[in-house]
Amino acid sequence: QVQLVESGGGLVQAGGSLRLSCAASGRTFSSHAMGWFRQAPGKEREFVGGIDWIGVRTYSLEVVKGRFTISRDNAKNMVYLQMNSLKPEDTAVYYCAAMGTARATLGRRSDEYEYWGQGTQVTVSP
């Protein structure tokens, strides 16, 4: 059974940092693109960024603006989202997702991802 489990969320003051982790189990995702999405209350889920199977990163410039970094450790079947200079508008539930097809081009839409974690809450106070 495939599982993605996010961790590392919490409450942080504006300007602070958090590092989210996503642990995958049940299969190896080293050949799969992995993405991070977020959903704030009353808003649609949005793409934050992702990393494809060869390590190329793509970010939503509108969301990230140079503050976030995605990385992966294939040996550990882990993906990370380092978030710096956090702002109150970054408050959301953050989700890790994996594309189902190996070596597929990284997607930006949530419907392109087959596997999802349960999400981790990130709250940024003013």
Short mmCIF file of N, CA, C and O in Angstrom, two decimals:
data_model
loop_
_atom_site.label_atom_id
_atom_site.label_comp_id
_atom_site.label_asym_id
_atom_site.label_seq_id
_atom_site.Cartn_x
_atom_site.Cartn_y
_atom_site.Cartn_z
N GLN A 1 0.85 -1.19 0.00
CA GLN A 1 0.00 0.00 0.00
C GLN A 1 0.88 1.24 0.00
O GLN A 1 1.74 1.41 0.84
N VAL A 2 0.64 2.10 -0.97
CA VAL A 2 1.44 3.32 -1.09
C VAL A 2 0.97 4.35 -0.06
O VAL A 2 -0.22 4.58 0.10
N GLN A 3 1.94 4.93 0.60
CA GLN A 3 1.62 5.98 1.56
C GLN A 3 2.61 7.12 1.43
O GLN A 3 3.81 6.91 1.24
N LEU A 4 2.09 8.32 1.51
CA LEU A 4 2.91 9.52 1.62
C LEU A 4 2.54 10.18 2.93
O LEU A 4 1.35 10.42 3.19
N VAL A 5 3.53 10.46 3.74
CA VAL A 5 3.26 11.04 5.06
C VAL A 5 4.09 12.31 5.20
O VAL A 5 5.33 12.26 5.19
N GLU A 6 3.40 13.43 5.36
CA GLU A 6 4.08 14.69 5.56
C GLU A 6 4.31 14.93 7.05
O GLU A 6 3.53 14.47 7.89
N SER A 7 5.35 15.68 7.34
CA SER A 7 5.63 16.10 8.71
C SER A 7 6.39 17.41 8.67
O SER A 7 6.87 17.83 7.61
N GLY A 8 6.49 18.05 9.83
CA GLY A 8 7.27 19.26 9.92
C GLY A 8 6.46 20.55 9.96
O GLY A 8 7.03 21.63 10.10
N GLY A 9 5.16 20.44 9.82
CA GLY A 9 4.34 21.64 9.90
C GLY A 9 4.24 22.15 11.32
O GLY A 9 4.70 21.51 12.27
N GLY A 10 3.64 23.32 11.47
CA GLY A 10 3.48 23.88 12.80
C GLY A 10 3.20 25.35 12.75
O GLY A 10 2.84 25.90 11.70
N LEU A 11 3.36 25.98 13.89
CA LEU A 11 3.12 27.42 14.02
C LEU A 11 4.47 28.14 14.04
O LEU A 11 5.37 27.76 14.80
N VAL A 12 4.59 29.16 13.23
CA VAL A 12 5.83 29.92 13.14
C VAL A 12 5.48 31.39 12.95
O VAL A 12 4.44 31.73 12.39
N GLN A 13 6.35 32.24 13.43
CA GLN A 13 6.14 33.67 13.24
C GLN A 13 6.56 34.09 11.83
O GLN A 13 7.41 33.45 11.21
N ALA A 14 5.97 35.17 11.38
CA ALA A 14 6.35 35.70 10.07
C ALA A 14 7.85 35.96 10.03
O ALA A 14 8.45 36.45 11.00
N GLY A 15 8.44 35.59 8.91
CA GLY A 15 9.88 35.70 8.76
C GLY A 15 10.64 34.44 9.13
O GLY A 15 11.84 34.32 8.85
N GLY A 16 9.95 33.51 9.76
CA GLY A 16 10.58 32.27 10.19
C GLY A 16 10.66 31.24 9.08
O GLY A 16 10.28 31.50 7.94
N SER A 17 11.15 30.07 9.46
CA SER A 17 11.37 28.99 8.50
C SER A 17 10.77 27.69 9.01
O SER A 17 10.66 27.47 10.23
N LEU A 18 10.41 26.85 8.08
CA LEU A 18 10.00 25.49 8.38
C LEU A 18 10.52 24.58 7.29
O LEU A 18 10.66 25.00 6.13
N ARG A 19 10.76 23.34 7.67
CA ARG A 19 11.15 22.34 6.69
C ARG A 19 10.14 21.20 6.75
O ARG A 19 10.03 20.52 7.77
N LEU A 20 9.42 21.03 5.67
CA LEU A 20 8.47 19.94 5.58
C LEU A 20 9.14 18.71 4.98
O LEU A 20 9.96 18.84 4.07
N SER A 21 8.76 17.57 5.48
CA SER A 21 9.27 16.31 4.96
C SER A 21 8.12 15.46 4.46
O SER A 21 7.00 15.54 4.98
N CYS A 22 8.40 14.65 3.47
CA CYS A 22 7.41 13.73 2.93
C CYS A 22 8.08 12.37 2.81
O CYS A 22 9.03 12.21 2.05
N ALA A 23 7.57 11.43 3.58
CA ALA A 23 8.11 10.07 3.56
C ALA A 23 7.20 9.18 2.74
O ALA A 23 6.00 9.08 3.01
N ALA A 24 7.78 8.54 1.74
CA ALA A 24 7.01 7.65 0.88
C ALA A 24 7.29 6.21 1.26
O ALA A 24 8.42 5.84 1.59
N SER A 25 6.27 5.40 1.21
CA SER A 25 6.44 3.97 1.48
C SER A 25 5.49 3.19 0.58
O SER A 25 4.55 3.74 0.01
N GLY A 26 5.78 1.93 0.44
CA GLY A 26 4.93 1.08 -0.39
C GLY A 26 5.44 0.91 -1.80
O GLY A 26 5.10 -0.06 -2.48
N ARG A 27 6.22 1.84 -2.26
CA ARG A 27 6.89 1.73 -3.55
C ARG A 27 7.99 2.78 -3.60
O ARG A 27 8.00 3.72 -2.81
N THR A 28 8.87 2.63 -4.55
CA THR A 28 9.96 3.58 -4.72
C THR A 28 9.54 4.65 -5.73
O THR A 28 9.01 4.33 -6.79
N PHE A 29 9.79 5.91 -5.37
CA PHE A 29 9.40 7.01 -6.24
C PHE A 29 10.61 7.70 -6.86
O PHE A 29 10.49 8.84 -7.34
N SER A 30 11.74 7.04 -6.88
CA SER A 30 12.94 7.67 -7.41
C SER A 30 12.80 8.04 -8.88
O SER A 30 13.49 8.94 -9.35
N SER A 31 11.93 7.37 -9.60
CA SER A 31 11.73 7.68 -11.02
C SER A 31 10.45 8.47 -11.28
O SER A 31 9.97 8.54 -12.42
N HIS A 32 9.91 9.04 -10.21
CA HIS A 32 8.64 9.75 -10.32
C HIS A 32 8.78 11.21 -9.90
O HIS A 32 9.50 11.50 -8.94
N ALA A 33 8.08 12.07 -10.59
CA ALA A 33 8.03 13.46 -10.16
C ALA A 33 7.22 13.58 -8.88
O ALA A 33 6.21 12.89 -8.70
N MET A 34 7.68 14.45 -8.00
CA MET A 34 7.02 14.69 -6.73
C MET A 34 6.66 16.17 -6.63
O MET A 34 7.45 17.02 -7.03
N GLY A 35 5.50 16.45 -6.10
CA GLY A 35 5.08 17.83 -6.00
C GLY A 35 4.62 18.21 -4.61
O GLY A 35 4.29 17.33 -3.78
N TRP A 36 4.64 19.50 -4.36
CA TRP A 36 4.07 20.06 -3.13
C TRP A 36 2.94 21.00 -3.53
O TRP A 36 3.10 21.84 -4.42
N PHE A 37 1.83 20.84 -2.86
CA PHE A 37 0.66 21.70 -3.05
C PHE A 37 0.26 22.27 -1.69
O PHE A 37 0.66 21.76 -0.65
N ARG A 38 -0.58 23.28 -1.74
CA ARG A 38 -1.11 23.79 -0.49
C ARG A 38 -2.55 24.25 -0.69
O ARG A 38 -2.96 24.59 -1.80
N GLN A 39 -3.28 24.25 0.40
CA GLN A 39 -4.67 24.69 0.35
C GLN A 39 -5.00 25.48 1.60
O GLN A 39 -4.92 24.95 2.71
N ALA A 40 -5.33 26.73 1.38
CA ALA A 40 -5.75 27.61 2.47
C ALA A 40 -7.27 27.53 2.61
O ALA A 40 -7.97 27.17 1.67
N PRO A 41 -7.78 27.85 3.78
CA PRO A 41 -9.24 27.80 4.00
C PRO A 41 -9.99 28.65 2.97
O PRO A 41 -9.64 29.81 2.74
N GLY A 42 -10.98 28.05 2.36
CA GLY A 42 -11.80 28.77 1.40
C GLY A 42 -11.17 28.94 0.03
O GLY A 42 -11.76 29.61 -0.83
N LYS A 43 -10.00 28.36 -0.16
CA LYS A 43 -9.31 28.52 -1.44
C LYS A 43 -9.07 27.17 -2.09
O LYS A 43 -9.11 26.13 -1.43
N GLU A 44 -8.79 27.20 -3.38
CA GLU A 44 -8.49 25.96 -4.08
C GLU A 44 -7.06 25.53 -3.79
O GLU A 44 -6.19 26.34 -3.44
N ARG A 45 -6.85 24.24 -3.95
CA ARG A 45 -5.50 23.72 -3.79
C ARG A 45 -4.62 24.29 -4.89
O ARG A 45 -5.01 24.33 -6.06
N GLU A 46 -3.42 24.72 -4.52
CA GLU A 46 -2.53 25.32 -5.51
C GLU A 46 -1.16 24.66 -5.49
O GLU A 46 -0.69 24.17 -4.46
N PHE A 47 -0.54 24.68 -6.63
CA PHE A 47 0.80 24.12 -6.83
C PHE A 47 1.83 25.04 -6.18
O PHE A 47 1.83 26.24 -6.42
N VAL A 48 2.69 24.45 -5.38
CA VAL A 48 3.79 25.21 -4.78
C VAL A 48 5.07 24.98 -5.57
O VAL A 48 5.78 25.92 -5.92
N GLY A 49 5.35 23.73 -5.86
CA GLY A 49 6.54 23.39 -6.62
C GLY A 49 6.69 21.89 -6.69
O GLY A 49 5.92 21.15 -6.08
N GLY A 50 7.67 21.47 -7.45
CA GLY A 50 7.91 20.05 -7.58
C GLY A 50 9.31 19.76 -8.06
O GLY A 50 10.07 20.67 -8.41
N ILE A 51 9.63 18.48 -8.04
CA ILE A 51 10.95 18.04 -8.50
C ILE A 51 10.75 16.79 -9.33
O ILE A 51 10.05 15.85 -8.92
N ASP A 52 11.32 16.80 -10.52
CA ASP A 52 11.09 15.65 -11.38
C ASP A 52 12.08 14.53 -11.07
O ASP A 52 12.88 14.64 -10.15
N TRP A 53 12.01 13.46 -11.86
CA TRP A 53 12.77 12.27 -11.51
C TRP A 53 14.26 12.43 -11.68
O TRP A 53 15.05 11.68 -11.11
N ILE A 54 14.70 13.44 -12.47
CA ILE A 54 16.13 13.66 -12.60
C ILE A 54 16.59 14.81 -11.72
O ILE A 54 17.76 15.19 -11.77
N GLY A 55 15.69 15.38 -10.94
CA GLY A 55 16.09 16.40 -9.98
C GLY A 55 15.87 17.84 -10.41
O GLY A 55 16.30 18.76 -9.71
N VAL A 56 15.22 18.04 -11.54
CA VAL A 56 14.93 19.40 -11.97
C VAL A 56 13.75 19.95 -11.17
O VAL A 56 12.71 19.31 -11.07
N ARG A 57 13.95 21.13 -10.63
CA ARG A 57 12.93 21.73 -9.77
C ARG A 57 12.13 22.76 -10.55
O ARG A 57 12.67 23.50 -11.37
N THR A 58 10.85 22.82 -10.25
CA THR A 58 9.98 23.82 -10.81
C THR A 58 9.16 24.41 -9.68
O THR A 58 8.66 23.67 -8.83
N TYR A 59 9.04 25.72 -9.66
CA TYR A 59 8.31 26.39 -8.60
C TYR A 59 7.22 27.28 -9.17
O TYR A 59 7.32 27.77 -10.29
N SER A 60 6.21 27.46 -8.37
CA SER A 60 5.23 28.48 -8.69
C SER A 60 5.83 29.81 -8.25
O SER A 60 5.93 30.08 -7.06
N LEU A 61 6.26 30.59 -9.20
CA LEU A 61 6.92 31.86 -8.85
C LEU A 61 5.98 32.77 -8.08
O LEU A 61 6.41 33.50 -7.19
N GLU A 62 4.72 32.68 -8.42
CA GLU A 62 3.74 33.54 -7.73
C GLU A 62 3.67 33.18 -6.25
O GLU A 62 3.52 34.04 -5.40
N VAL A 63 3.80 31.90 -5.95
CA VAL A 63 3.69 31.45 -4.56
C VAL A 63 5.03 31.58 -3.84
O VAL A 63 5.12 32.09 -2.74
N VAL A 64 6.06 31.11 -4.46
CA VAL A 64 7.34 30.92 -3.79
C VAL A 64 8.19 32.18 -3.76
O VAL A 64 8.76 32.52 -2.73
N LYS A 65 8.34 32.82 -4.90
CA LYS A 65 9.11 34.07 -4.99
C LYS A 65 10.50 33.90 -4.39
O LYS A 65 10.99 34.77 -3.67
N GLY A 66 11.12 32.76 -4.67
CA GLY A 66 12.49 32.54 -4.25
C GLY A 66 12.67 32.15 -2.80
O GLY A 66 13.81 32.04 -2.32
N ARG A 67 11.59 31.91 -2.08
CA ARG A 67 11.71 31.63 -0.65
C ARG A 67 11.74 30.14 -0.32
O ARG A 67 12.17 29.77 0.77
N PHE A 68 11.26 29.32 -1.23
CA PHE A 68 11.15 27.88 -0.94
C PHE A 68 12.14 27.08 -1.79
O PHE A 68 12.46 27.47 -2.92
N THR A 69 12.54 25.95 -1.26
CA THR A 69 13.42 25.04 -1.99
C THR A 69 12.95 23.62 -1.80
O THR A 69 12.69 23.19 -0.67
N ILE A 70 12.84 22.90 -2.90
CA ILE A 70 12.44 21.50 -2.86
C ILE A 70 13.66 20.63 -3.13
O ILE A 70 14.49 20.95 -3.98
N SER A 71 13.74 19.54 -2.39
CA SER A 71 14.83 18.58 -2.61
C SER A 71 14.28 17.17 -2.40
O SER A 71 13.18 16.99 -1.87
N ARG A 72 15.07 16.21 -2.83
CA ARG A 72 14.67 14.83 -2.63
C ARG A 72 15.87 13.98 -2.29
O ARG A 72 17.00 14.28 -2.72
N ASP A 73 15.61 12.92 -1.55
CA ASP A 73 16.64 11.95 -1.21
C ASP A 73 16.08 10.60 -1.64
O ASP A 73 15.29 9.99 -0.92
N ASN A 74 16.47 10.16 -2.82
CA ASN A 74 15.91 8.92 -3.37
C ASN A 74 16.30 7.70 -2.53
O ASN A 74 15.54 6.73 -2.47
N ALA A 75 17.44 7.74 -1.93
CA ALA A 75 17.87 6.60 -1.11
C ALA A 75 16.93 6.39 0.08
O ALA A 75 16.74 5.27 0.54
N LYS A 76 16.38 7.50 0.55
CA LYS A 76 15.46 7.43 1.70
C LYS A 76 14.00 7.52 1.28
O LYS A 76 13.11 7.45 2.14
N ASN A 77 13.76 7.69 0.00
CA ASN A 77 12.39 7.83 -0.51
C ASN A 77 11.69 9.01 0.16
O ASN A 77 10.54 8.93 0.59
N MET A 78 12.43 10.12 0.22
CA MET A 78 11.95 11.32 0.91
C MET A 78 11.99 12.52 -0.02
O MET A 78 12.84 12.62 -0.90
N VAL A 79 11.06 13.45 0.23
CA VAL A 79 11.05 14.73 -0.45
C VAL A 79 10.90 15.81 0.61
O VAL A 79 10.20 15.60 1.62
N TYR A 80 11.52 16.95 0.37
CA TYR A 80 11.52 18.01 1.37
C TYR A 80 11.07 19.33 0.75
O TYR A 80 11.26 19.57 -0.45
N LEU A 81 10.51 20.17 1.60
CA LEU A 81 10.17 21.53 1.21
C LEU A 81 10.70 22.46 2.29
O LEU A 81 10.17 22.50 3.40
N GLN A 82 11.77 23.15 1.95
CA GLN A 82 12.34 24.14 2.87
C GLN A 82 11.68 25.48 2.59
O GLN A 82 11.73 25.97 1.46
N MET A 83 11.09 26.05 3.61
CA MET A 83 10.36 27.31 3.46
C MET A 83 10.99 28.37 4.35
O MET A 83 11.06 28.20 5.57
N ASN A 84 11.44 29.43 3.74
CA ASN A 84 12.06 30.55 4.46
C ASN A 84 11.24 31.81 4.27
O ASN A 84 10.40 31.89 3.38
N SER A 85 11.50 32.78 5.13
CA SER A 85 10.82 34.08 5.04
C SER A 85 9.31 33.90 4.95
O SER A 85 8.65 34.50 4.09
N LEU A 86 8.79 33.09 5.80
CA LEU A 86 7.36 32.77 5.75
C LEU A 86 6.50 33.98 6.05
O LEU A 86 6.88 34.86 6.85
N LYS A 87 5.35 34.02 5.40
CA LYS A 87 4.42 35.13 5.54
C LYS A 87 3.06 34.57 6.00
O LYS A 87 2.76 33.40 5.77
N PRO A 88 2.25 35.39 6.62
CA PRO A 88 0.92 34.91 7.04
C PRO A 88 0.12 34.31 5.89
O PRO A 88 -0.65 33.36 6.11
N GLU A 89 0.31 34.81 4.69
CA GLU A 89 -0.43 34.28 3.54
C GLU A 89 0.05 32.89 3.12
O GLU A 89 -0.56 32.27 2.25
N ASP A 90 1.13 32.42 3.71
CA ASP A 90 1.58 31.05 3.47
C ASP A 90 0.83 30.04 4.34
O ASP A 90 1.02 28.82 4.18
N THR A 91 0.00 30.52 5.22
CA THR A 91 -0.78 29.64 6.08
C THR A 91 -1.70 28.76 5.24
O THR A 91 -2.49 29.26 4.44
N ALA A 92 -1.56 27.46 5.42
CA ALA A 92 -2.32 26.50 4.61
C ALA A 92 -2.00 25.09 5.08
O ALA A 92 -1.08 24.88 5.87
N VAL A 93 -2.76 24.14 4.56
CA VAL A 93 -2.37 22.75 4.69
C VAL A 93 -1.50 22.42 3.48
O VAL A 93 -1.89 22.69 2.34
N TYR A 94 -0.36 21.85 3.74
CA TYR A 94 0.59 21.53 2.69
C TYR A 94 0.57 20.03 2.42
O TYR A 94 0.63 19.22 3.36
N TYR A 95 0.49 19.70 1.14
CA TYR A 95 0.38 18.31 0.72
C TYR A 95 1.55 17.91 -0.15
O TYR A 95 1.98 18.67 -1.04
N CYS A 96 2.01 16.71 0.07
CA CYS A 96 2.99 16.07 -0.79
C CYS A 96 2.23 15.16 -1.75
O CYS A 96 1.25 14.52 -1.35
N ALA A 97 2.70 15.10 -2.99
CA ALA A 97 2.02 14.26 -3.97
C ALA A 97 3.04 13.63 -4.91
O ALA A 97 4.10 14.21 -5.15
N ALA A 98 2.68 12.48 -5.43
CA ALA A 98 3.55 11.77 -6.37
C ALA A 98 2.80 11.46 -7.65
O ALA A 98 1.64 11.05 -7.62
N MET A 99 3.48 11.67 -8.77
CA MET A 99 2.87 11.30 -10.04
C MET A 99 2.97 9.80 -10.21
O MET A 99 3.91 9.16 -9.77
N GLY A 100 1.96 9.23 -10.87
CA GLY A 100 1.90 7.78 -10.95
C GLY A 100 2.76 7.16 -12.03
O GLY A 100 3.14 5.99 -11.92
N THR A 101 3.09 7.93 -13.05
CA THR A 101 3.85 7.40 -14.18
C THR A 101 5.32 7.73 -14.03
O THR A 101 5.68 8.89 -13.86
N ALA A 102 6.15 6.70 -14.13
CA ALA A 102 7.59 6.92 -14.02
C ALA A 102 8.09 7.78 -15.19
O ALA A 102 7.60 7.67 -16.31
N ARG A 103 9.02 8.68 -14.86
CA ARG A 103 9.70 9.52 -15.85
C ARG A 103 8.76 10.49 -16.58
O ARG A 103 9.09 10.98 -17.66
N ALA A 104 7.62 10.74 -16.01
CA ALA A 104 6.70 11.70 -16.61
C ALA A 104 7.18 13.11 -16.33
O ALA A 104 7.84 13.37 -15.32
N THR A 105 6.82 14.02 -17.22
CA THR A 105 7.13 15.42 -17.00
C THR A 105 6.38 15.93 -15.78
O THR A 105 5.22 15.58 -15.57
N LEU A 106 7.06 16.73 -15.00
CA LEU A 106 6.45 17.26 -13.78
C LEU A 106 5.17 18.01 -14.12
O LEU A 106 5.14 18.85 -15.02
N GLY A 107 4.12 17.72 -13.37
CA GLY A 107 2.86 18.40 -13.59
C GLY A 107 2.64 19.52 -12.59
O GLY A 107 3.23 19.53 -11.50
N ARG A 108 1.77 20.44 -12.96
CA ARG A 108 1.41 21.54 -12.07
C ARG A 108 -0.02 21.43 -11.56
O ARG A 108 -0.42 22.16 -10.66
N ARG A 109 -0.77 20.55 -12.16
CA ARG A 109 -2.18 20.40 -11.77
C ARG A 109 -2.30 19.24 -10.80
O ARG A 109 -1.67 18.19 -10.94
N SER A 110 -3.22 19.40 -9.86
CA SER A 110 -3.39 18.36 -8.85
C SER A 110 -3.91 17.06 -9.47
O SER A 110 -3.60 15.97 -8.98
N ASP A 111 -4.67 17.15 -10.56
CA ASP A 111 -5.22 15.94 -11.16
C ASP A 111 -4.16 15.13 -11.91
O ASP A 111 -4.45 14.02 -12.39
N GLU A 112 -2.95 15.65 -12.01
CA GLU A 112 -1.86 14.90 -12.63
C GLU A 112 -1.14 14.00 -11.64
O GLU A 112 -0.27 13.23 -12.02
N TYR A 113 -1.51 14.11 -10.37
CA TYR A 113 -0.85 13.35 -9.32
C TYR A 113 -1.75 12.23 -8.82
O TYR A 113 -2.94 12.44 -8.58
N GLU A 114 -1.13 11.07 -8.66
CA GLU A 114 -1.92 9.89 -8.29
C GLU A 114 -1.93 9.64 -6.79
O GLU A 114 -2.92 9.16 -6.25
N TYR A 115 -0.84 9.96 -6.14
CA TYR A 115 -0.72 9.64 -4.72
C TYR A 115 -0.59 10.93 -3.91
O TYR A 115 0.13 11.84 -4.30
N TRP A 116 -1.27 10.94 -2.77
CA TRP A 116 -1.30 12.13 -1.93
C TRP A 116 -1.09 11.77 -0.47
O TRP A 116 -1.54 10.72 0.00
N GLY A 117 -0.44 12.68 0.24
CA GLY A 117 -0.36 12.56 1.67
C GLY A 117 -1.59 13.18 2.33
O GLY A 117 -2.46 13.74 1.64
N GLN A 118 -1.64 13.09 3.64
CA GLN A 118 -2.80 13.59 4.37
C GLN A 118 -2.70 15.09 4.63
O GLN A 118 -3.68 15.72 5.04
N GLY A 119 -1.52 15.65 4.42
CA GLY A 119 -1.33 17.07 4.62
C GLY A 119 -0.78 17.40 6.00
O GLY A 119 -0.98 16.67 6.97
N THR A 120 -0.10 18.51 6.07
CA THR A 120 0.41 19.02 7.34
C THR A 120 0.11 20.52 7.41
O THR A 120 0.30 21.25 6.44
N GLN A 121 -0.38 20.95 8.56
CA GLN A 121 -0.79 22.34 8.72
C GLN A 121 0.42 23.24 8.97
O GLN A 121 1.25 22.96 9.84
N VAL A 122 0.47 24.32 8.23
CA VAL A 122 1.46 25.36 8.45
C VAL A 122 0.70 26.64 8.77
O VAL A 122 -0.16 27.07 7.99
N THR A 123 1.00 27.22 9.91
CA THR A 123 0.35 28.45 10.33
C THR A 123 1.42 29.49 10.60
O THR A 123 2.35 29.24 11.40
N VAL A 124 1.31 30.62 9.94
CA VAL A 124 2.29 31.69 10.10
C VAL A 124 1.59 32.88 10.76
O VAL A 124 0.63 33.43 10.21
N SER A 125 2.06 33.23 11.92
CA SER A 125 1.46 34.34 12.65
C SER A 125 2.14 35.66 12.26
O SER A 125 3.32 35.67 11.94
N PRO A 126 1.39 36.75 12.31
CA PRO A 126 1.96 38.07 11.92
C PRO A 126 3.10 38.49 12.84
O PRO A 126 3.16 38.08 13.99
#
